């Protein structure tokens, strides 16, 4: 697990500090993709006995995003999730449990996008489909 985390950091050009290694191992150590909030990753790291502050978790997640290792998915103005899966894909946001999961990309069709302002290009299109229980 730790080796996979170290390789992941190396791929992003990040120095493997103790805290980065610990968080990277939790995120990608088992080879599975993750959607985490800073708070959920902090709780997970605390449960494993890792001494890392919430501020460090936030800063480390930002560093992972800046290095191109993760994407930030903003669900509403105050809630960010961090996704280790880097290909283009949509998400389901489950309002009852406040969780984010991958949605089937092959079932999504985007016919066109609005014309972007002069001198700009589309960097990424985020699709978040909010779900709630039908009444």
mmCIF file with all atom_site columns, N, CA and C in Angstrom, residues 14 20 34 36 40 45 49 52 68-69 77 82 85 87 97:
data_model
loop_
_atom_site.group_PDB
_atom_site.id
_atom_site.type_symbol
_atom_site.label_atom_id
_atom_site.label_alt_id
_atom_site.label_comp_id
_atom_site.label_asym_id
_atom_site.label_entity_id
_atom_site.label_seq_id
_atom_site.pdbx_PDB_ins_code
_atom_site.Cartn_x
_atom_site.Cartn_y
_atom_site.Cartn_z
_atom_site.occupancy
_atom_site.B_iso_or_equiv
_atom_site.pdbx_formal_charge
_atom_site.auth_seq_id
_atom_site.auth_comp_id
_atom_site.auth_asym_id
_atom_site.auth_atom_id
_atom_site.pdbx_PDB_model_num
ATOM 1  N N  . UNK A 1 14 ? 5.633   15.173 -6.490  1.00 0.00 ? 14 UNK A N  1
ATOM 2  C CA . UNK A 1 14 ? 5.563   15.668 -5.111  1.00 0.00 ? 14 UNK A CA 1
ATOM 3  C C  . UNK A 1 14 ? 6.571   14.964 -4.208  1.00 0.00 ? 14 UNK A C  1
ATOM 4  N N  . UNK A 1 20 ? 2.151   13.175 3.530   1.00 0.00 ? 20 UNK A N  1
ATOM 5  C CA . UNK A 1 20 ? 1.702   12.910 2.165   1.00 0.00 ? 20 UNK A CA 1
ATOM 6  C C  . UNK A 1 20 ? 1.668   11.412 1.889   1.00 0.00 ? 20 UNK A C  1
ATOM 7  N N  . UNK A 1 34 ? -11.300 6.699  -5.077  1.00 0.00 ? 34 UNK A N  1
ATOM 8  C CA . UNK A 1 34 ? -11.964 7.229  -3.893  1.00 0.00 ? 34 UNK A CA 1
ATOM 9  C C  . UNK A 1 34 ? -12.571 8.591  -4.179  1.00 0.00 ? 34 UNK A C  1
ATOM 10 N N  . UNK A 1 36 ? -13.467 11.532 -1.546  1.00 0.00 ? 36 UNK A N  1
ATOM 11 C CA . UNK A 1 36 ? -13.361 11.883 -0.130  1.00 0.00 ? 36 UNK A CA 1
ATOM 12 C C  . UNK A 1 36 ? -13.581 13.376 0.054   1.00 0.00 ? 36 UNK A C  1
ATOM 13 N N  . UNK A 1 40 ? -13.646 13.550 5.811   1.00 0.00 ? 40 UNK A N  1
ATOM 14 C CA . UNK A 1 40 ? -13.681 12.082 5.823   1.00 0.00 ? 40 UNK A CA 1
ATOM 15 C C  . UNK A 1 40 ? -12.265 11.496 5.766   1.00 0.00 ? 40 UNK A C  1
ATOM 16 N N  . UNK A 1 45 ? -7.714  8.934  8.526   1.00 0.00 ? 45 UNK A N  1
ATOM 17 C CA . UNK A 1 45 ? -6.314  8.956  8.965   1.00 0.00 ? 45 UNK A CA 1
ATOM 18 C C  . UNK A 1 45 ? -6.223  8.877  10.481  1.00 0.00 ? 45 UNK A C  1
ATOM 19 N N  . UNK A 1 49 ? -4.477  5.959  13.312  1.00 0.00 ? 49 UNK A N  1
ATOM 20 C CA . UNK A 1 49 ? -3.454  6.383  14.259  1.00 0.00 ? 49 UNK A CA 1
ATOM 21 C C  . UNK A 1 49 ? -2.488  7.406  13.692  1.00 0.00 ? 49 UNK A C  1
ATOM 22 N N  . UNK A 1 52 ? -2.177  13.781 11.965  1.00 0.00 ? 52 UNK A N  1
ATOM 23 C CA . UNK A 1 52 ? -2.191  14.809 10.933  1.00 0.00 ? 52 UNK A CA 1
ATOM 24 C C  . UNK A 1 52 ? -3.371  15.724 11.225  1.00 0.00 ? 52 UNK A C  1
ATOM 25 N N  . UNK A 1 68 ? -2.088  17.377 -10.308 1.00 0.00 ? 68 UNK A N  1
ATOM 26 C CA . UNK A 1 68 ? -2.791  16.591 -11.318 1.00 0.00 ? 68 UNK A CA 1
ATOM 27 C C  . UNK A 1 68 ? -3.070  15.158 -10.906 1.00 0.00 ? 68 UNK A C  1
ATOM 28 N N  . UNK A 1 69 ? -3.046  14.893 -9.608  1.00 0.00 ? 69 UNK A N  1
ATOM 29 C CA . UNK A 1 69 ? -3.293  13.539 -9.111  1.00 0.00 ? 69 UNK A CA 1
ATOM 30 C C  . UNK A 1 69 ? -4.760  13.293 -8.770  1.00 0.00 ? 69 UNK A C  1
ATOM 31 N N  . UNK A 1 77 ? -21.831 25.193 -3.121  1.00 0.00 ? 77 UNK A N  1
ATOM 32 C CA . UNK A 1 77 ? -20.833 26.204 -2.812  1.00 0.00 ? 77 UNK A CA 1
ATOM 33 C C  . UNK A 1 77 ? -19.963 25.909 -1.605  1.00 0.00 ? 77 UNK A C  1
ATOM 34 N N  . UNK A 1 82 ? -13.040 15.140 -3.307  1.00 0.00 ? 82 UNK A N  1
ATOM 35 C CA . UNK A 1 82 ? -11.800 14.957 -4.042  1.00 0.00 ? 82 UNK A CA 1
ATOM 36 C C  . UNK A 1 82 ? -11.800 13.551 -4.606  1.00 0.00 ? 82 UNK A C  1
ATOM 37 N N  . UNK A 1 85 ? -10.069 9.335  -9.358  1.00 0.00 ? 85 UNK A N  1
ATOM 38 C CA . UNK A 1 85 ? -10.253 8.881  -10.742 1.00 0.00 ? 85 UNK A CA 1
ATOM 39 C C  . UNK A 1 85 ? -10.124 10.088 -11.668 1.00 0.00 ? 85 UNK A C  1
ATOM 40 N N  . UNK A 1 87 ? -10.066 10.263 -15.235 1.00 0.00 ? 87 UNK A N  1
ATOM 41 C CA . UNK A 1 87 ? -10.670 10.365 -16.562 1.00 0.00 ? 87 UNK A CA 1
ATOM 42 C C  . UNK A 1 87 ? -11.974 11.166 -16.466 1.00 0.00 ? 87 UNK A C  1
ATOM 43 N N  . UNK A 1 97 ? -27.386 10.625 1.908   1.00 0.00 ? 97 UNK A N  1
ATOM 44 C CA . UNK A 1 97 ? -26.180 10.196 2.627   1.00 0.00 ? 97 UNK A CA 1
ATOM 45 C C  . UNK A 1 97 ? -24.998 11.146 2.425   1.00 0.00 ? 97 UNK A C  1
#
